[in-house]
mmCIF file of C-alpha atoms in Angstrom:
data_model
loop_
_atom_site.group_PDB
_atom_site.id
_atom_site.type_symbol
_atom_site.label_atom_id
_atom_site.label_comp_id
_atom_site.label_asym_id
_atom_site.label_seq_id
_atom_site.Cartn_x
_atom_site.Cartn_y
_atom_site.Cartn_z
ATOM 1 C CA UNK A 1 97.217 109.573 83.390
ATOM 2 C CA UNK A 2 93.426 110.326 81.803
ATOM 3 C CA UNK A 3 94.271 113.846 81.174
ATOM 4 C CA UNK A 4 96.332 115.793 78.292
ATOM 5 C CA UNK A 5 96.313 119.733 78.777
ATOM 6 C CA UNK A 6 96.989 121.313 75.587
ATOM 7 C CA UNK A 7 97.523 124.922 76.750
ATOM 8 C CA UNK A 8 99.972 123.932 79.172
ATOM 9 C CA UNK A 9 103.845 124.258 77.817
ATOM 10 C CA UNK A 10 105.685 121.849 76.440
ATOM 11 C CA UNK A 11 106.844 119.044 78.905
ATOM 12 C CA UNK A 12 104.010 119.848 80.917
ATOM 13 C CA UNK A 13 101.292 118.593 79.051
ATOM 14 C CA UNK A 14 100.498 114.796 81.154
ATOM 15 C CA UNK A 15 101.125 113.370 84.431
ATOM 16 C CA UNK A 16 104.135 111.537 82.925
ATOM 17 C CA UNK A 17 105.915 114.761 81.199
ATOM 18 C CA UNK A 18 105.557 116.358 84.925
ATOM 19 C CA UNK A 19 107.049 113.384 86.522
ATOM 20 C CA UNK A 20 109.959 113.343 84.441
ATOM 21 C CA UNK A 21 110.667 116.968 84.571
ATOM 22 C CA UNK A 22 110.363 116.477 88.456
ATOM 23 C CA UNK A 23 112.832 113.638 88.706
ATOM 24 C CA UNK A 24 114.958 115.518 85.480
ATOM 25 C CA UNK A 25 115.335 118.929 88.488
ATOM 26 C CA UNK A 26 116.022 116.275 91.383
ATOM 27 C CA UNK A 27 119.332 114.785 89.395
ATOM 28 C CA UNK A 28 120.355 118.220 88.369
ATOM 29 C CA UNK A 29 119.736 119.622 92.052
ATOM 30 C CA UNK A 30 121.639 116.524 93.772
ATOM 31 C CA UNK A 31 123.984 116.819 90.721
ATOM 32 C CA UNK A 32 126.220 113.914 88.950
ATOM 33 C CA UNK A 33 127.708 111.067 91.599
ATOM 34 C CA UNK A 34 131.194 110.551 89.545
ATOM 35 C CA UNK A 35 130.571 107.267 88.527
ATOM 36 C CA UNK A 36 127.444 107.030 88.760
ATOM 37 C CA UNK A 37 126.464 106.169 85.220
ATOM 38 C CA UNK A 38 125.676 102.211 84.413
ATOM 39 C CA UNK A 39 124.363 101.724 88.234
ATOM 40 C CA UNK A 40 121.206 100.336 89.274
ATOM 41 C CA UNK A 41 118.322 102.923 89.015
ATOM 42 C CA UNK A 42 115.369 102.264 91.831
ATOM 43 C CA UNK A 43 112.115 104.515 91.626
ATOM 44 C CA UNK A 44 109.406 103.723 94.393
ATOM 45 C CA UNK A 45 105.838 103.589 93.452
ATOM 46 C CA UNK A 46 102.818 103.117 95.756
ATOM 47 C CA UNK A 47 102.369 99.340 96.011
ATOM 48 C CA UNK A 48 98.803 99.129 94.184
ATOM 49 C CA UNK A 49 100.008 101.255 91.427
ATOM 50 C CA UNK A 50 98.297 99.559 88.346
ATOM 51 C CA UNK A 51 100.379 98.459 84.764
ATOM 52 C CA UNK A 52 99.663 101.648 82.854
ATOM 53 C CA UNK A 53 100.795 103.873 86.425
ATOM 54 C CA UNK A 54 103.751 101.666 86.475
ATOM 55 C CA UNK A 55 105.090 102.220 82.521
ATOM 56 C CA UNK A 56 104.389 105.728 82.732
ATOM 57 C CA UNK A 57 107.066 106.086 85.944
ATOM 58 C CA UNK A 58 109.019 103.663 84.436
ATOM 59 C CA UNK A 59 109.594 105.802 80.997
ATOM 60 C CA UNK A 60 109.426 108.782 83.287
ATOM 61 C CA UNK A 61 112.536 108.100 85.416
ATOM 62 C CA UNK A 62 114.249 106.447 81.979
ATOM 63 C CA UNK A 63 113.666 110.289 80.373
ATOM 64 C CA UNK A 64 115.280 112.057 83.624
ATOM 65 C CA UNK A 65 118.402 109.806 83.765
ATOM 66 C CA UNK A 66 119.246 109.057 80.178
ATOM 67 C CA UNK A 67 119.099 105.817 81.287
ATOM 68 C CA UNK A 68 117.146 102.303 78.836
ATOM 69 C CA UNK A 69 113.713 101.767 80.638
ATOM 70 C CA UNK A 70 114.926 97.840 81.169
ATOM 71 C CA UNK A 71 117.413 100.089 83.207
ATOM 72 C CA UNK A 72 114.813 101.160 85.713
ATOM 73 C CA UNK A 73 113.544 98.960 88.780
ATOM 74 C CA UNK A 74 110.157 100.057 90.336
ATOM 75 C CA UNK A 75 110.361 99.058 94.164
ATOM 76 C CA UNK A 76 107.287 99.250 95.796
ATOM 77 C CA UNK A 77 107.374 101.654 98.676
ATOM 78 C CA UNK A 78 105.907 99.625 101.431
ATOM 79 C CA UNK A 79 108.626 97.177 100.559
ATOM 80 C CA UNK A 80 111.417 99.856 100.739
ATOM 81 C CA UNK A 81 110.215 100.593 104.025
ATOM 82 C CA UNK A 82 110.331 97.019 105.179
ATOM 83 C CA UNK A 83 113.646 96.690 103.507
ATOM 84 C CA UNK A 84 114.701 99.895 105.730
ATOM 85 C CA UNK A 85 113.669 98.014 108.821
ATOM 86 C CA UNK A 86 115.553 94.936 108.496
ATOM 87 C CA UNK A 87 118.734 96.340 107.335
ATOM 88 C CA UNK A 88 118.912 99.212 109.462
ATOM 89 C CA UNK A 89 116.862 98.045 112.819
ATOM 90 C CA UNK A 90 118.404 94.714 112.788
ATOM 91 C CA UNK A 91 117.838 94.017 116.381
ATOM 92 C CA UNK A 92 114.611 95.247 116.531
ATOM 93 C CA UNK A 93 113.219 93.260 113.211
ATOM 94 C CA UNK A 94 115.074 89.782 114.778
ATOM 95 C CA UNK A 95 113.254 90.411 118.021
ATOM 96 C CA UNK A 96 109.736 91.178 115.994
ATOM 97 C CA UNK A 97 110.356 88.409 113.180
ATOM 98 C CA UNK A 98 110.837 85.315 114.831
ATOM 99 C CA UNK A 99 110.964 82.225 112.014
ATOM 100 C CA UNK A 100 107.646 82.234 110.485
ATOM 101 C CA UNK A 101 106.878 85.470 111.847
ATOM 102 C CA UNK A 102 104.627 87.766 109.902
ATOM 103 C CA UNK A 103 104.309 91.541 109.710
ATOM 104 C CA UNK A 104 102.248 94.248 108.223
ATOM 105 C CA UNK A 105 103.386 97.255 106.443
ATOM 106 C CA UNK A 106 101.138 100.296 107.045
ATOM 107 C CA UNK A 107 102.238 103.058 104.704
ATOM 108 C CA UNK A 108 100.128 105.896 105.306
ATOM 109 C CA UNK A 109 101.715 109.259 103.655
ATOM 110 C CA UNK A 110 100.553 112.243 101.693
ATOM 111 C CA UNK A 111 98.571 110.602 99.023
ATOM 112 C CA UNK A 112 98.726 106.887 99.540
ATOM 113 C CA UNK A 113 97.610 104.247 101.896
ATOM 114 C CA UNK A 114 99.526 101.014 101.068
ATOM 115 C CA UNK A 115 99.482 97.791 102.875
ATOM 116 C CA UNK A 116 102.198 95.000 102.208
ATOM 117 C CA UNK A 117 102.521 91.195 104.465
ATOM 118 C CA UNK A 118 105.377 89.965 105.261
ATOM 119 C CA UNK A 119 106.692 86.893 106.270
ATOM 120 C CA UNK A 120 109.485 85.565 107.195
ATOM 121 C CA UNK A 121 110.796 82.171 105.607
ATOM 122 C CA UNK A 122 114.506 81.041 105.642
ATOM 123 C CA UNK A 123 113.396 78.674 102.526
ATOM 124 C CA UNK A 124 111.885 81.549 100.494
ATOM 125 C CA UNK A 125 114.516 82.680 97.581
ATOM 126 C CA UNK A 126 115.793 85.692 98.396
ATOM 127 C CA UNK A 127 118.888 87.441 100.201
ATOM 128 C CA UNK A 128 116.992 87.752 103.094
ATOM 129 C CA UNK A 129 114.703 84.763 102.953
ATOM 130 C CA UNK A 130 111.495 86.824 103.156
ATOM 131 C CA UNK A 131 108.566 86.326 101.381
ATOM 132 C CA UNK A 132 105.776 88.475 100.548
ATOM 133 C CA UNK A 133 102.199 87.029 101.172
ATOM 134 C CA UNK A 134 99.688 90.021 100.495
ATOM 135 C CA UNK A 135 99.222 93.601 99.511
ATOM 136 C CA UNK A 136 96.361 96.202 99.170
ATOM 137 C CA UNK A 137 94.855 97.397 96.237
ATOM 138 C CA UNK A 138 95.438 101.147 95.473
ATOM 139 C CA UNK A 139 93.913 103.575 97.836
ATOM 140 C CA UNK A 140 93.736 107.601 96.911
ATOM 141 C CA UNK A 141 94.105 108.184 100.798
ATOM 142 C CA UNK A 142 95.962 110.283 102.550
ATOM 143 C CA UNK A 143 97.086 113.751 104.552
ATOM 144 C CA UNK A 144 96.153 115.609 101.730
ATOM 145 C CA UNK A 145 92.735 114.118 102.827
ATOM 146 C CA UNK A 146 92.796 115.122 106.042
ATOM 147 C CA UNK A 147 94.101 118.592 105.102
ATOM 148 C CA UNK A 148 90.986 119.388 102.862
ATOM 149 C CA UNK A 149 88.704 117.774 105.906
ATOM 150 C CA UNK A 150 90.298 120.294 108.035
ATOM 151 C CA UNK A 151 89.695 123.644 105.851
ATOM 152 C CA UNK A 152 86.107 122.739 105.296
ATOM 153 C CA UNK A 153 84.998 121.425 108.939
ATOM 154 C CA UNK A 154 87.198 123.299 110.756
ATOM 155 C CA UNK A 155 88.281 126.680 109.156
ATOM 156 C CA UNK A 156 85.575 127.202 106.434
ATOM 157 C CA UNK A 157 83.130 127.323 109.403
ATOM 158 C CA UNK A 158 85.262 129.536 111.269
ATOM 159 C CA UNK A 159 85.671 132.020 108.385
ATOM 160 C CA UNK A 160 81.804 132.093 107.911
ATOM 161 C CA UNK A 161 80.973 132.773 111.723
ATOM 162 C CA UNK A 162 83.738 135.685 111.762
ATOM 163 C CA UNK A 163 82.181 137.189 108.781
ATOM 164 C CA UNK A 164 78.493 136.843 110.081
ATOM 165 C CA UNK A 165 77.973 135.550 106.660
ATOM 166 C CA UNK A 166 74.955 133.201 105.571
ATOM 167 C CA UNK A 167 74.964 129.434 105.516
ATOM 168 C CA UNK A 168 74.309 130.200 101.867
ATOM 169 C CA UNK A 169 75.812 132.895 100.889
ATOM 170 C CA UNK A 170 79.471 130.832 99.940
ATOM 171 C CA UNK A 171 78.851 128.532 97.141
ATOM 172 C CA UNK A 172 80.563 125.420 95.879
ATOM 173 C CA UNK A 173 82.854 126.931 93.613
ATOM 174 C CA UNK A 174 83.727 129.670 96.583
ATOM 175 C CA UNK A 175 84.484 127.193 99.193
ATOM 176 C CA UNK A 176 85.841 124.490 96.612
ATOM 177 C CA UNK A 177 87.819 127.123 94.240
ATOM 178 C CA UNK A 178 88.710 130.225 95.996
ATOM 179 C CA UNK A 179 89.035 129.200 99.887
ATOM 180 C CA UNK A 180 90.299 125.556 99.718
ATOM 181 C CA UNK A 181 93.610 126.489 98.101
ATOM 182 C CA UNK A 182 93.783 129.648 100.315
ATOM 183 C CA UNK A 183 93.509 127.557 103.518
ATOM 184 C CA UNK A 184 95.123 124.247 102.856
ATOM 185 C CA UNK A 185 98.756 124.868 103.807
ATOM 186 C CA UNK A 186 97.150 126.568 106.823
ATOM 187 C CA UNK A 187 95.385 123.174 107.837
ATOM 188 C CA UNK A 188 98.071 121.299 107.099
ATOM 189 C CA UNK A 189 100.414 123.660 109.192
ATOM 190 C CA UNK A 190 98.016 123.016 112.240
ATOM 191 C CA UNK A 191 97.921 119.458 111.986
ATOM 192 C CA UNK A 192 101.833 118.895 112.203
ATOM 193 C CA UNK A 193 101.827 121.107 114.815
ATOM 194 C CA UNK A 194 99.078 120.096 116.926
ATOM 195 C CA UNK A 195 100.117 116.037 116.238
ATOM 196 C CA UNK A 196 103.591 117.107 117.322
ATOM 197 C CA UNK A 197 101.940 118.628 120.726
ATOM 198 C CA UNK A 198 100.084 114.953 121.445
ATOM 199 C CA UNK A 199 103.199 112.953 120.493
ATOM 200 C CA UNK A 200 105.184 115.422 123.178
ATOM 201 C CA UNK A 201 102.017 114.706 125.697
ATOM 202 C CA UNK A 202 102.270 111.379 125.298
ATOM 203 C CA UNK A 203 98.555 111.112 125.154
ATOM 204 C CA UNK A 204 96.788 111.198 121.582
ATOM 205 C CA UNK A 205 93.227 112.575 123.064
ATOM 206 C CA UNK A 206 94.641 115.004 125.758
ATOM 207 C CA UNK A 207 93.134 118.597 125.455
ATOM 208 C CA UNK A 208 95.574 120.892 123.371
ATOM 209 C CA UNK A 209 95.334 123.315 120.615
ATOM 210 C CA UNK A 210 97.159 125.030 118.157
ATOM 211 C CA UNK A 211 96.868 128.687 116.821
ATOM 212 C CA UNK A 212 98.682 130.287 113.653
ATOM 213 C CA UNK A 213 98.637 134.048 112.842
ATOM 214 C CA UNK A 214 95.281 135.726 111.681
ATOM 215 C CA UNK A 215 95.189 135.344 107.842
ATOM 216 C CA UNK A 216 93.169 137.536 104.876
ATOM 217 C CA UNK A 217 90.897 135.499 102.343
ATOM 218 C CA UNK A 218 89.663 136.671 98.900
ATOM 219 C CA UNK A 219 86.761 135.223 97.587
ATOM 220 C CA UNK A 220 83.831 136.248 95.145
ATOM 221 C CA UNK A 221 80.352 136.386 97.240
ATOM 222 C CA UNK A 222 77.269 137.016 94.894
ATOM 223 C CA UNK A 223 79.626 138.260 91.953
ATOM 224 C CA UNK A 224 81.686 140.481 94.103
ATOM 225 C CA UNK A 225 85.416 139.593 95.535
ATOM 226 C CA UNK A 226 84.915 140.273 99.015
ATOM 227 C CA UNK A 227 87.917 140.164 101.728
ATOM 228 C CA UNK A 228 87.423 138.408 104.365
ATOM 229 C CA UNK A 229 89.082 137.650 108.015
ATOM 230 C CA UNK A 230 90.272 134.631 109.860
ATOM 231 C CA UNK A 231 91.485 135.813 113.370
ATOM 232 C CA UNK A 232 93.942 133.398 114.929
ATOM 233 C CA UNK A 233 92.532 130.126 113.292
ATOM 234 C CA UNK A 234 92.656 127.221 115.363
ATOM 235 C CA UNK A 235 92.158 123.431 115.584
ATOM 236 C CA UNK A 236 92.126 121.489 118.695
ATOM 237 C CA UNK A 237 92.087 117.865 119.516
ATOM 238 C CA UNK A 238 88.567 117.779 119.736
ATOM 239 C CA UNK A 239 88.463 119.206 116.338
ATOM 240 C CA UNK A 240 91.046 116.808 114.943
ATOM 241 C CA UNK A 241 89.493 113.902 116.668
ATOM 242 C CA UNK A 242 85.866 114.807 114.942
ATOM 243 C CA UNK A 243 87.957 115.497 111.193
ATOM 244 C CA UNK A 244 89.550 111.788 111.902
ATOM 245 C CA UNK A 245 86.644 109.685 113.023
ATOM 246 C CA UNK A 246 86.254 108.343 108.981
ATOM 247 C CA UNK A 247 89.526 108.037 108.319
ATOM 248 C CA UNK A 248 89.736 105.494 111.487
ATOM 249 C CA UNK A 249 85.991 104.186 111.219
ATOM 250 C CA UNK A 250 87.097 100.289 111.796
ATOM 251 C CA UNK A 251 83.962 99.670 109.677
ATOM 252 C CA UNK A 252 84.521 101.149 106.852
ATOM 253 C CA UNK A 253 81.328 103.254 105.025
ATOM 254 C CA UNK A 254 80.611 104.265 101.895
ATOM 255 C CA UNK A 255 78.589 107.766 102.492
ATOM 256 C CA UNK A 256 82.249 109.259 104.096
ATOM 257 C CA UNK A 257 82.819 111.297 101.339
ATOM 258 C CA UNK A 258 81.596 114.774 100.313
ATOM 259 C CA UNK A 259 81.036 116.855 97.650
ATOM 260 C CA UNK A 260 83.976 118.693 99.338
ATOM 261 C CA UNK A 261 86.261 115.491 100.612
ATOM 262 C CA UNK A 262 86.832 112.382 99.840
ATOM 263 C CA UNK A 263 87.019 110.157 102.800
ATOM 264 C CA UNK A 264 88.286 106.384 103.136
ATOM 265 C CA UNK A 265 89.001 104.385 106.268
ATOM 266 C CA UNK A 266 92.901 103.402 106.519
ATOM 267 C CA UNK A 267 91.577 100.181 107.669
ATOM 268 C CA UNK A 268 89.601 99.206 104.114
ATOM 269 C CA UNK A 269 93.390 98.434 102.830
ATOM 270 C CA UNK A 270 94.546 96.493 105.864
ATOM 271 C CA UNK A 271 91.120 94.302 105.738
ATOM 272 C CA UNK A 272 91.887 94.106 101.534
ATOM 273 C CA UNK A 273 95.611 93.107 102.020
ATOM 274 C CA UNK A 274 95.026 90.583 104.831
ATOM 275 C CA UNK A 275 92.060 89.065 102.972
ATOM 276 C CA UNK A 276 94.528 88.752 99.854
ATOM 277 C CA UNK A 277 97.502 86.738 101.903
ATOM 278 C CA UNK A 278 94.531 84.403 104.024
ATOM 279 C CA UNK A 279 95.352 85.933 107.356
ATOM 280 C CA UNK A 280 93.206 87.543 110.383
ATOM 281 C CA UNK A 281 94.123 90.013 112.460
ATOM 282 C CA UNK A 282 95.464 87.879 115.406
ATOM 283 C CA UNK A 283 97.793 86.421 112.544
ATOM 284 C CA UNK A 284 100.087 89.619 112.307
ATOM 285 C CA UNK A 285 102.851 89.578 114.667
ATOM 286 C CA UNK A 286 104.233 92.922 114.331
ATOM 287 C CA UNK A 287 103.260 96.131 112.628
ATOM 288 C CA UNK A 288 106.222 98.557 111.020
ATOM 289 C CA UNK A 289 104.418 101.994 110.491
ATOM 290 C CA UNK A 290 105.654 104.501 107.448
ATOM 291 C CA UNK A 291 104.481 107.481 105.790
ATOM 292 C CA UNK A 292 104.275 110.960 107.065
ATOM 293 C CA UNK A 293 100.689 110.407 107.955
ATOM 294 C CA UNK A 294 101.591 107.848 110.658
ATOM 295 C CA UNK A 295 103.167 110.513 112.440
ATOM 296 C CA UNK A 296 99.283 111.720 113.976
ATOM 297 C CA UNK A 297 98.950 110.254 117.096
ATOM 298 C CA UNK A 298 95.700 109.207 117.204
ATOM 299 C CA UNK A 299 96.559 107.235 113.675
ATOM 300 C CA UNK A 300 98.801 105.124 115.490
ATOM 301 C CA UNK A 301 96.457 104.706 118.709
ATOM 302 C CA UNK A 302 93.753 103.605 116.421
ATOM 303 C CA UNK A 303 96.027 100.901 114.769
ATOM 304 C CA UNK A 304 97.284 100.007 118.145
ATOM 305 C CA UNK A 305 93.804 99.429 118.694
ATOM 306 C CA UNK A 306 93.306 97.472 116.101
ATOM 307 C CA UNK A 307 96.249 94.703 116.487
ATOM 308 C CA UNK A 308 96.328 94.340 120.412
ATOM 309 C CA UNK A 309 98.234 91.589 120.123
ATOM 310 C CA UNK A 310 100.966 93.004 117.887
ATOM 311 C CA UNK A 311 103.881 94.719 118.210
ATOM 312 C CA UNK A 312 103.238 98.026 117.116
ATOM 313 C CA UNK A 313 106.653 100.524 116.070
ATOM 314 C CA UNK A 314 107.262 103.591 113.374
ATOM 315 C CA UNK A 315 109.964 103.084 111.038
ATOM 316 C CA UNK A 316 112.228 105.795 112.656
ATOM 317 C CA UNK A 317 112.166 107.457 115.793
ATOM 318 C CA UNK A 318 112.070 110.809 114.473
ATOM 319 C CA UNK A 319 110.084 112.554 111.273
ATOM 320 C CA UNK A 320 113.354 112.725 109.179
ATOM 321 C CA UNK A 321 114.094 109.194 109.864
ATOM 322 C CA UNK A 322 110.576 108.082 109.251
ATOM 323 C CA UNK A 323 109.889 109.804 105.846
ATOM 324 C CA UNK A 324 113.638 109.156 105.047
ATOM 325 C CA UNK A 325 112.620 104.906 105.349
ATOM 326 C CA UNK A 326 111.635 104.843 101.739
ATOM 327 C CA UNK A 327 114.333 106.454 100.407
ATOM 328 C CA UNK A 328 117.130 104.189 101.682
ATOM 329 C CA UNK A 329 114.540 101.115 100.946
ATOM 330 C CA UNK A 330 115.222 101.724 97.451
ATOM 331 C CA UNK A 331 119.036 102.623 98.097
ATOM 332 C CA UNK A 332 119.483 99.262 99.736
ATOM 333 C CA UNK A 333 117.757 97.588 96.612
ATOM 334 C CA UNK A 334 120.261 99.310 93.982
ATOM 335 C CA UNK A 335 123.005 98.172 96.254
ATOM 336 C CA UNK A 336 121.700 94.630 96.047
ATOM 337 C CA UNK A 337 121.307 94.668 92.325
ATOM 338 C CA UNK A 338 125.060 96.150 91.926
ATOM 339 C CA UNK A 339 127.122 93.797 94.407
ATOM 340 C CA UNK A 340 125.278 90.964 94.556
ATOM 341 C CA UNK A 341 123.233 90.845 91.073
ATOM 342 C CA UNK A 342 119.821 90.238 92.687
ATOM 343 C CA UNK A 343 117.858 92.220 94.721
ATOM 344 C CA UNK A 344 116.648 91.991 98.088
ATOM 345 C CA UNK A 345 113.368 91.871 97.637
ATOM 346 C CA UNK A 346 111.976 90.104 93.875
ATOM 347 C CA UNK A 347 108.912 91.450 92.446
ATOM 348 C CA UNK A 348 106.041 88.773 93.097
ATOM 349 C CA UNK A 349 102.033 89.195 92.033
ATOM 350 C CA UNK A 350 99.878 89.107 95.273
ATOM 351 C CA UNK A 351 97.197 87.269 93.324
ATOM 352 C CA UNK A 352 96.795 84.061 91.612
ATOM 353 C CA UNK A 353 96.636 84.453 87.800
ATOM 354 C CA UNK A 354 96.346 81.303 85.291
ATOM 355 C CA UNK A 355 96.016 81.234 81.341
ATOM 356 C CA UNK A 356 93.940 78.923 79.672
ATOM 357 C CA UNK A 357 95.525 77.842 76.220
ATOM 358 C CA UNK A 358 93.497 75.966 73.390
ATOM 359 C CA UNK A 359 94.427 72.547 74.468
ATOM 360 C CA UNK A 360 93.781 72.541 78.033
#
């Protein structure tokens, strides 16, 4: 939202011009629902998203749909995904959430790392008598994260032994500029695959590996574009254990990040969020995880870890259902809003705010 780029076209030129145009080619892809016009419109947004992230969806998906921005209901997305769970899992949330029962929402995805607490209060107001007790503040954390990790600990180095180059001899802006966005659908490629491999196993630290066809790399080495080979790249679980390790440090450290990466622990908004709602970990009773990120094995061993007394389960059983849980999270709040007049979940503040007025 910081940045304005003037040589970019028209509708182009800000974060919240993109978003609408975005959102503007998902309605004209989908197409018109007859009837459609007058209904509730739900947009997600991470949970943490601050008031100035907020407006600028807001007017955003107001632009795309024609629609008055008092039209538009932000939902966060940890909250769709909880929504998801108790609608469409009903068996399975009854059994987790006794009365007074509380659970954690781990939202790990491509960008995000959100953490809403749940709990579960037949005197709370409500439709489904659940009230909300924490969340996380916003965390830039994700498997865009862990892509990037991948190309420069795992591939970069690769690339420079096949080459018999130099430690020195690729720079900043060759690694950062030229070979990142070269290799980063690559790294990404091999981590679905090789995740999918350990989920199959069963075992999130068994020896496997994953290969993808040799690939050719420009890049500019001492002033001169040079082409250069990556035979068969590969990542194992060793490799994707070692690229992890920050990401699941349960204590947190500052000094994670690069000049290349930036590296958070998932757990920094699960300590934040529980902190916020007054809880410790032998509080949460069950944890529902979301986000495509979740799917990694070893991300769900390490949380696992982490709550051994909690029931631990994935908001779908497969990868459609799982990133899908958002989605019908906000469908089943815009069906709320239309039939009953009130949604399912009400938008509360996870902190305690006062105003002081002249006289007292």
């Amino acid at each position: 939202l910081r940045h304005t780029y003037a040589k970019a076209p028209g509708g182009f030129r800000n974060a919240g011009e993109v978003a609408a145009k975005l959102l503007s080619h998902l309605r004209e892809t989908l197409g018109e629902a007859e009837g459609a016009d007058g209904l509730p419109l739900v947009v997600t947004v991470p949970a943490a998203f601050h008031g100035a992230q907020r407006i600028a969806t807001r007017d955003a998906a107001a632009y795309a749909f024609d629609a008055c921005e008092e039209d538009v209901r932000l939902l966060e997305e940890p909250y769709a995904a909880f929504l998801d769970f108790l609608v469409n899992t009903p068996d399975t949330a009854n059994m987790l959430l006794r009365e007074d029962g509380t659970l954690l929402v781990f939202d790990f995805g491509g960008g995000t790392c959100d953490v809403a607490i749940f709990r579960r209060d037949p005197l709370q107001s409500g439709v489904l008598g659940v009230g909300l007790l924490g969340t996380s503040r916003y965390h830039r954390l994700g498997g865009g994260d862990i892509d990037r990790a991948i190309v420069h600990e795992v591939l970069i180095p690769a690339v420079v032994r096949e080459n018999d180059l130099g430690q020195w001899d690729l720079d900043w802006s060759a690694k950062q500029r030229m070979l990142e966005p070269q290799l980063l659908g690559l790294a990404e490629q091999l981590k679905i695959e090789l995740g999918g491999k350990l989920a199959a196993l069963g075992d999130a630290e068994a020896d496997a590996a994953v290969s993808a066809e040799s690939v050719t790399l420009e890049v500019d080495v001492g002033g001169l574009v040079k082409r250069l080979s990556l035979s068969r790249p590969t990542l194992d679980t060793q490799a994707l254990l070692r690229v992890l390790r920050p990401f699941l440090d349960p204590t947190p450290i500052s000094q994670a990040s690069s000049e290349y990466v930036q590296r958070g622990s998932v757990f920094s908004p699960i300590d934040q969020a529980l902190q916020r709602a007054g809880l410790e970990l032998d509080d949460i009773d069950a944890v529902l995880m979301c986000g495509s990120s979740s799917l990694l094995p070893p991300v769900r061993r390490a949380i696992k870890r982490r709550f051994p007394r909690a029931a631990v389960v994935m908001a779908g059983d497969a990868n459609a259902a799982l990133e899908g849980a958002i989605a019908r999270g906000a469908a089943l709040q815009a069906l709320s809003l239309q039939v009953l007049g009130e949604p399912l979940v009400a938008p509360v503040c996870s902190a305690d705010l006062s105003v002081r007025v002249v006289d007292g």
